[in-house]
Amino acid sequence: MTIKNTQPLSLRVPEPSGRPGDAPDFSHLQLDPAGVVERPEVSSAPYDMRDHAFRLVRVLDDEGRAVGPWNPKLDPDTLRRGLKAMILTRAFDDRMHRAHRQGKTSFYMKCTGEEAIAVAQGMLLSREDMGFPTYRQQGLLIARGYPLATMMNQIYSNAEDPIKGRQLPIMYSAKDFGFFTISGNLGTQYPQAVGWAMASAYRGDDKIAITWIGDGSTAESDFHSALTFASVYRAPVILNIVNNQWAISSFQGIAGGLETTFASKAIGYGLPALRVDGNDFLAVWAATAWAEERARTNQGATVIELFTYRGAPHSTSDDPSRYRPGDEHEKWPLGDPLERLRQHLTVIGEWSDDQHAEALKDAVEEVRAAAKESEAIGTLGQSRPSVKTMFEEVYATEDWRLVEQRREVGV
Amino acid sequence: MNMIQALNSALDIKMAEDPTVLSFGEDAGYFGGVFRVTDKLQQKHGLTRSFDAPISETGIVGAAIGMAAYGLRPVVEIQFADYIYPAYDQIVSEAAKMRYRSGGQFTSPLTIRSPYGGGIFGGQTHSQSPESLFTHIAGLKVVIPSNPYDAKGLLTSAIEDDDPVVFFEPKRLYNGPFDGWHEKPVSPWKAQDLAQVPTGKYVEPIGKARVMKDGGDVTILAYGTMVWVALAGAEHAGVDAEVIDLRTLVPLDIETIEASVKKTGRCVIVHEAPRTSGFGGELSALVQERCFYHLEAPIARVTGWDTPYPHAFEWEYFPGPQRVADALKSVMSGGR
Ligand SMILES: Cc1ncc(C[n+]2csc(CCOP(=O)(O)OP(=O)(O)O)c2C)c(N)n1
């Protein structure tokens, strides 16, 4: 046997800090207190603000006060609208999740714990700007007043389904609301958003694009292609990474989250990055406003990591108690976005427990009324668009094969 | 065993007997995959033998190619066949061509497992049947079992095979046979002979079809879920059909097909994938080339439509037993 002076190598596979039965452990998180991260000039060179990719922009402190340079100083009315939209989003999710249990739809996905993100960003940007969402930004449609009954019609694939029975329940398309059609294939929206933004710049328009991707999906090639294009062409786009800690059963370390922050992925591409408390409505708002100004003033793209926690199961087909500590969400150190905004409004004297109770009741009532309207048209299997629509819009004009195949079905 | 347990058993046995076999994919480690095919493999064989992969199909297959080139036999899972497209370049341009382009210096003995097919209300991105995109590529083997016994035997062979194998698992069959009569109750696998799966190791050869039912009037060629639909369709039509489960599309068991069509004089091909450029087109051409003078009716195809897979019209899209029965009656009366 020959003796070698090298060491045997070993393969590392990352593991989360806790599994079912363990106590939640968040000691690995780097959480700046509220108010301490400085706010760079919007014109800052990415190189000069690298630190922001590793810090955490927070505005609301533990007492519910808005502190520090990122405070967007929103008027109470905007804050109340934000809170109500988050409450409505949660009520909608709860009702639709139940509808799945009752066999009224095939599938549903909640955004519990992440409501501040889509709601704040949906309120802040214009409908003329295009959002390229994932399946967890339903709050954007809700914040912009998209009819809940129309969302449900798609969830039930009923006769009034705006997508004519073709798409999965939660894969909305709402062009007039600045909401691009959702794909089931993860990450594909990211380069598309960059292309849309490039087109706006090419045409000399003033619209910008915004897109979202999950922490897990940042591993897809599309994410990296998008960052290259955004940087090279200085595309007016906001590139959000929603780090909700989990990608189905895989913790964020499997996507590289133990090695560095997701925001810091931007650095290698020469893009500015902000890492933000995603459960803090004010911080989300402020960071998005910063990125918006940068994009609108033709200074290019910003990457924003929104640090949050996916409270609900991944989807109605998932049971998180089988892969993570059961109470991890309850113990999440950044709290609940609804409760934190509620606390803030209460602290500044613009909200009361009675108002809150009433808002909860109103939301449930609004969702119930929409459900009544939609369910009168029908739930899955009870009512649906004409089967003929299955063969339509495959191409802009009809193809003989589809005409023949439609005849075979007899419609 | 059901099909999930049979596949799990094949992996478990191969990992126990061969330290070069490892398994990874999205959610495939700790949790054992969304369909639980890799359940407990991590607990039994260790963290570095069965693990979660980043959501990067390109990375999963590309890394598996590198491992295979080193001398391992990785078995990777693509969570749904619809998500194999991001990995397409690695499979088609790299794995498939490795042996040929390197003059045999490098090979890619990897297995790519993926649940495919519809009938589960999965909408357009959880229902597709992309097999013909791989049968078209030189250098790849394509295997699709239809029952627990074959699933275990064929997966074992795939892992031992020295070429890259694309192994599609009909997810509609995971928990029980499904004959396409979706309004009727589904029976469990345990009522079927083909679910009597030995717990020990065995192999079923890649490249050999299984005659599921002898018959004299017409040959039905099917694979995956459609094997059970074909059997139900023949019964519904009251036609004495010979039903052949191809099991392997590449390499194809042409002898079995040819002998059967020459015997029956008629052929109906059934698959879930869209009709245009589907594998049925290739089968039809082969049968026509080899059995033309024995054919008593034009070859018929029963397939999915040339549309994306629609959510609400699943049962109009899914080629069910009624459509198979109609095709059988049509070929029995000389075609349309
Ligand atoms: C290309 C592709 N691969 C795999 C999947 C299956 N899949 C759906 S959601 C998901 C996890 C996504 O996690 P993350 O990006 O963190 O987003 P989250 O669901 O946490 O919001 C996976 C693997 C898919 N839809 N598309």
PDB file of N, CA, C and O in Angstrom, chain A residues 134-173:
ATOM      1  N   THR A 134     -45.100  35.038  -7.969  1.00  0.00           N
ATOM      2  CA  THR A 134     -45.217  33.604  -7.746  1.00  0.00           C
ATOM      3  C   THR A 134     -46.638  33.367  -7.230  1.00  0.00           C
ATOM      4  O   THR A 134     -47.450  34.295  -7.183  1.00  0.00           O
ATOM      5  N   TYR A 135     -46.893  32.146  -6.770  1.00  0.00           N
ATOM      6  CA  TYR A 135     -48.222  31.815  -6.265  1.00  0.00           C
ATOM      7  C   TYR A 135     -48.475  32.348  -4.867  1.00  0.00           C
ATOM      8  O   TYR A 135     -49.498  32.048  -4.291  1.00  0.00           O
ATOM      9  N   ARG A 136     -47.529  33.123  -4.266  1.00  0.00           N
ATOM     10  CA  ARG A 136     -47.785  33.617  -2.912  1.00  0.00           C
ATOM     11  C   ARG A 136     -47.961  35.136  -2.850  1.00  0.00           C
ATOM     12  O   ARG A 136     -47.769  35.751  -1.809  1.00  0.00           O
ATOM     13  N   GLN A 137     -48.349  35.753  -3.961  1.00  0.00           N
ATOM     14  CA  GLN A 137     -48.589  37.193  -3.951  1.00  0.00           C
ATOM     15  C   GLN A 137     -50.057  37.535  -4.190  1.00  0.00           C
ATOM     16  O   GLN A 137     -50.388  38.577  -4.755  1.00  0.00           O
ATOM     17  N   GLN A 138     -50.961  36.672  -3.739  1.00  0.00           N
ATOM     18  CA  GLN A 138     -52.378  36.974  -3.874  1.00  0.00           C
ATOM     19  C   GLN A 138     -52.741  38.286  -3.182  1.00  0.00           C
ATOM     20  O   GLN A 138     -53.695  38.956  -3.573  1.00  0.00           O
ATOM     21  N   GLY A 139     -51.958  38.664  -2.153  1.00  0.00           N
ATOM     22  CA  GLY A 139     -52.205  39.917  -1.437  1.00  0.00           C
ATOM     23  C   GLY A 139     -52.131  41.131  -2.356  1.00  0.00           C
ATOM     24  O   GLY A 139     -52.750  42.158  -2.084  1.00  0.00           O
ATOM     25  N   LEU A 140     -51.391  41.019  -3.432  1.00  0.00           N
ATOM     26  CA  LEU A 140     -51.275  42.143  -4.360  1.00  0.00           C
ATOM     27  C   LEU A 140     -52.622  42.399  -5.035  1.00  0.00           C
ATOM     28  O   LEU A 140     -53.107  43.530  -5.094  1.00  0.00           O
ATOM     29  N   LEU A 141     -53.246  41.352  -5.518  1.00  0.00           N
ATOM     30  CA  LEU A 141     -54.562  41.511  -6.152  1.00  0.00           C
ATOM     31  C   LEU A 141     -55.567  42.036  -5.130  1.00  0.00           C
ATOM     32  O   LEU A 141     -56.377  42.909  -5.426  1.00  0.00           O
ATOM     33  N   ILE A 142     -55.501  41.478  -3.925  1.00  0.00           N
ATOM     34  CA  ILE A 142     -56.486  41.852  -2.904  1.00  0.00           C
ATOM     35  C   ILE A 142     -56.296  43.311  -2.490  1.00  0.00           C
ATOM     36  O   ILE A 142     -57.252  44.074  -2.382  1.00  0.00           O
ATOM     37  N   ALA A 143     -55.041  43.724  -2.326  1.00  0.00           N
ATOM     38  CA  ALA A 143     -54.778  45.118  -1.950  1.00  0.00           C
ATOM     39  C   ALA A 143     -55.245  46.078  -3.041  1.00  0.00           C
ATOM     40  O   ALA A 143     -55.625  47.208  -2.761  1.00  0.00           O
ATOM     41  N   ARG A 144     -55.231  45.643  -4.268  1.00  0.00           N
ATOM     42  CA  ARG A 144     -55.635  46.525  -5.363  1.00  0.00           C
ATOM     43  C   ARG A 144     -57.125  46.410  -5.689  1.00  0.00           C
ATOM     44  O   ARG A 144     -57.595  46.963  -6.669  1.00  0.00           O
ATOM     45  N   GLY A 145     -57.854  45.662  -4.894  1.00  0.00           N
ATOM     46  CA  GLY A 145     -59.302  45.609  -5.064  1.00  0.00           C
ATOM     47  C   GLY A 145     -59.775  44.711  -6.188  1.00  0.00           C
ATOM     48  O   GLY A 145     -60.881  44.870  -6.712  1.00  0.00           O
ATOM     49  N   TYR A 146     -58.958  43.757  -6.579  1.00  0.00           N
ATOM     50  CA  TYR A 146     -59.415  42.781  -7.586  1.00  0.00           C
ATOM     51  C   TYR A 146     -60.602  42.027  -6.986  1.00  0.00           C
ATOM     52  O   TYR A 146     -60.581  41.672  -5.805  1.00  0.00           O
ATOM     53  N   PRO A 147     -61.645  41.775  -7.774  1.00  0.00           N
ATOM     54  CA  PRO A 147     -62.837  41.131  -7.181  1.00  0.00           C
ATOM     55  C   PRO A 147     -62.536  39.743  -6.608  1.00  0.00           C
ATOM     56  O   PRO A 147     -62.056  38.856  -7.315  1.00  0.00           O
ATOM     57  N   LEU A 148     -62.841  39.579  -5.335  1.00  0.00           N
ATOM     58  CA  LEU A 148     -62.584  38.287  -4.678  1.00  0.00           C
ATOM     59  C   LEU A 148     -63.376  37.162  -5.343  1.00  0.00           C
ATOM     60  O   LEU A 148     -62.896  36.042  -5.473  1.00  0.00           O
ATOM     61  N   ALA A 149     -64.577  37.481  -5.773  1.00  0.00           N
ATOM     62  CA  ALA A 149     -65.409  36.444  -6.392  1.00  0.00           C
ATOM     63  C   ALA A 149     -64.754  35.943  -7.685  1.00  0.00           C
ATOM     64  O   ALA A 149     -64.866  34.764  -8.023  1.00  0.00           O
ATOM     65  N   THR A 150     -64.070  36.823  -8.390  1.00  0.00           N
ATOM     66  CA  THR A 150     -63.403  36.406  -9.638  1.00  0.00           C
ATOM     67  C   THR A 150     -62.246  35.462  -9.320  1.00  0.00           C
ATOM     68  O   THR A 150     -62.035  34.467 -10.010  1.00  0.00           O
ATOM     69  N   MET A 151     -61.500  35.790  -8.252  1.00  0.00           N
ATOM     70  CA  MET A 151     -60.437  34.866  -7.831  1.00  0.00           C
ATOM     71  C   MET A 151     -61.040  33.497  -7.504  1.00  0.00           C
ATOM     72  O   MET A 151     -60.519  32.461  -7.895  1.00  0.00           O
ATOM     73  N   MET A 152     -62.140  33.525  -6.788  1.00  0.00           N
ATOM     74  CA  MET A 152     -62.772  32.260  -6.405  1.00  0.00           C
ATOM     75  C   MET A 152     -63.293  31.510  -7.623  1.00  0.00           C
ATOM     76  O   MET A 152     -63.234  30.279  -7.669  1.00  0.00           O
ATOM     77  N   ASN A 153     -63.802  32.238  -8.598  1.00  0.00           N
ATOM     78  CA  ASN A 153     -64.303  31.559  -9.797  1.00  0.00           C
ATOM     79  C   ASN A 153     -63.190  30.740 -10.446  1.00  0.00           C
ATOM     80  O   ASN A 153     -63.430  29.643 -10.953  1.00  0.00           O
ATOM     81  N   GLN A 154     -61.981  31.258 -10.398  1.00  0.00           N
ATOM     82  CA  GLN A 154     -60.868  30.461 -10.927  1.00  0.00           C
ATOM     83  C   GLN A 154     -60.539  29.304  -9.979  1.00  0.00           C
ATOM     84  O   GLN A 154     -60.253  28.193 -10.417  1.00  0.00           O
ATOM     85  N   ILE A 155     -60.573  29.585  -8.681  1.00  0.00           N
ATOM     86  CA  ILE A 155     -60.258  28.532  -7.708  1.00  0.00           C
ATOM     87  C   ILE A 155     -61.246  27.371  -7.851  1.00  0.00           C
ATOM     88  O   ILE A 155     -60.881  26.214  -7.692  1.00  0.00           O
ATOM     89  N   TYR A 156     -62.495  27.702  -8.197  1.00  0.00           N
ATOM     90  CA  TYR A 156     -63.510  26.656  -8.375  1.00  0.00           C
ATOM     91  C   TYR A 156     -63.583  26.150  -9.816  1.00  0.00           C
ATOM     92  O   TYR A 156     -64.396  25.274 -10.113  1.00  0.00           O
ATOM     93  N   SER A 157     -62.797  26.713 -10.712  1.00  0.00           N
ATOM     94  CA  SER A 157     -62.882  26.373 -12.150  1.00  0.00           C
ATOM     95  C   SER A 157     -64.332  26.373 -12.623  1.00  0.00           C
ATOM     96  O   SER A 157     -64.750  25.488 -13.368  1.00  0.00           O
ATOM     97  N   ASN A 158     -65.106  27.354 -12.181  1.00  0.00           N
ATOM     98  CA  ASN A 158     -66.523  27.349 -12.557  1.00  0.00           C
ATOM     99  C   ASN A 158     -66.752  28.076 -13.888  1.00  0.00           C
ATOM    100  O   ASN A 158     -65.795  28.495 -14.547  1.00  0.00           O
ATOM    101  N   ALA A 159     -68.011  28.211 -14.258  1.00  0.00           N
ATOM    102  CA  ALA A 159     -68.350  28.758 -15.581  1.00  0.00           C
ATOM    103  C   ALA A 159     -67.841  30.181 -15.781  1.00  0.00           C
ATOM    104  O   ALA A 159     -67.672  30.631 -16.910  1.00  0.00           O
ATOM    105  N   GLU A 160     -67.587  30.911 -14.694  1.00  0.00           N
ATOM    106  CA  GLU A 160     -67.105  32.287 -14.813  1.00  0.00           C
ATOM    107  C   GLU A 160     -65.600  32.406 -14.568  1.00  0.00           C
ATOM    108  O   GLU A 160     -65.079  33.510 -14.369  1.00  0.00           O
ATOM    109  N   ASP A 161     -64.914  31.293 -14.540  1.00  0.00           N
ATOM    110  CA  ASP A 161     -63.455  31.312 -14.357  1.00  0.00           C
ATOM    111  C   ASP A 161     -62.815  32.183 -15.447  1.00  0.00           C
ATOM    112  O   ASP A 161     -62.975  31.898 -16.638  1.00  0.00           O
ATOM    113  N   PRO A 162     -62.090  33.247 -15.051  1.00  0.00           N
ATOM    114  CA  PRO A 162     -61.513  34.141 -16.075  1.00  0.00           C
ATOM    115  C   PRO A 162     -60.489  33.433 -16.963  1.00  0.00           C
ATOM    116  O   PRO A 162     -60.223  33.890 -18.070  1.00  0.00           O
ATOM    117  N   ILE A 163     -59.921  32.313 -16.482  1.00  0.00           N
ATOM    118  CA  ILE A 163     -58.926  31.576 -17.277  1.00  0.00           C
ATOM    119  C   ILE A 163     -59.582  30.350 -17.924  1.00  0.00           C
ATOM    120  O   ILE A 163     -58.905  29.447 -18.425  1.00  0.00           O
ATOM    121  N   LYS A 164     -60.911  30.305 -17.886  1.00  0.00           N
ATOM    122  CA  LYS A 164     -61.679  29.317 -18.652  1.00  0.00           C
ATOM    123  C   LYS A 164     -61.350  27.863 -18.311  1.00  0.00           C
ATOM    124  O   LYS A 164     -61.268  27.010 -19.208  1.00  0.00           O
ATOM    125  N   GLY A 165     -61.085  27.610 -17.038  1.00  0.00           N
ATOM    126  CA  GLY A 165     -60.915  26.219 -16.608  1.00  0.00           C
ATOM    127  C   GLY A 165     -59.588  25.596 -16.968  1.00  0.00           C
ATOM    128  O   GLY A 165     -59.396  24.410 -16.791  1.00  0.00           O
ATOM    129  N   ARG A 166     -58.665  26.400 -17.459  1.00  0.00           N
ATOM    130  CA  ARG A 166     -57.435  25.799 -17.986  1.00  0.00           C
ATOM    131  C   ARG A 166     -56.309  25.722 -16.970  1.00  0.00           C
ATOM    132  O   ARG A 166     -55.403  24.895 -17.104  1.00  0.00           O
ATOM    133  N   GLN A 167     -56.311  26.640 -16.017  1.00  0.00           N
ATOM    134  CA  GLN A 167     -55.154  26.775 -15.130  1.00  0.00           C
ATOM    135  C   GLN A 167     -55.461  26.241 -13.739  1.00  0.00           C
ATOM    136  O   GLN A 167     -56.619  26.117 -13.352  1.00  0.00           O
ATOM    137  N   LEU A 168     -54.400  25.981 -12.982  1.00  0.00           N
ATOM    138  CA  LEU A 168     -54.568  25.609 -11.579  1.00  0.00           C
ATOM    139  C   LEU A 168     -55.260  26.747 -10.824  1.00  0.00           C
ATOM    140  O   LEU A 168     -55.140  27.912 -11.206  1.00  0.00           O
ATOM    141  N   PRO A 169     -55.942  26.424  -9.740  1.00  0.00           N
ATOM    142  CA  PRO A 169     -56.711  27.409  -8.985  1.00  0.00           C
ATOM    143  C   PRO A 169     -55.987  28.719  -8.678  1.00  0.00           C
ATOM    144  O   PRO A 169     -56.557  29.782  -8.854  1.00  0.00           O
ATOM    145  N   ILE A 170     -54.771  28.670  -8.213  1.00  0.00           N
ATOM    146  CA  ILE A 170     -54.138  29.876  -7.686  1.00  0.00           C
ATOM    147  C   ILE A 170     -53.229  30.590  -8.683  1.00  0.00           C
ATOM    148  O   ILE A 170     -52.582  31.565  -8.354  1.00  0.00           O
ATOM    149  N   MET A 171     -53.219  30.100  -9.905  1.00  0.00           N
ATOM    150  CA  MET A 171     -52.321  30.673 -10.907  1.00  0.00           C
ATOM    151  C   MET A 171     -53.058  31.776 -11.684  1.00  0.00           C
ATOM    152  O   MET A 171     -53.433  31.603 -12.841  1.00  0.00           O
ATOM    153  N   TYR A 172     -53.240  32.929 -11.014  1.00  0.00           N
ATOM    154  CA  TYR A 172     -54.026  34.013 -11.600  1.00  0.00           C
ATOM    155  C   TYR A 172     -53.275  34.717 -12.741  1.00  0.00           C
ATOM    156  O   TYR A 172     -52.045  34.675 -12.814  1.00  0.00           O
ATOM    157  N   SER A 173     -54.050  35.409 -13.569  1.00  0.00           N
ATOM    158  CA  SER A 173     -53.513  36.345 -14.560  1.00  0.00           C
ATOM    159  C   SER A 173     -54.413  37.569 -14.508  1.00  0.00           C
ATOM    160  O   SER A 173     -55.615  37.426 -14.668  1.00  0.00           O
TER     161      SER A 173
END
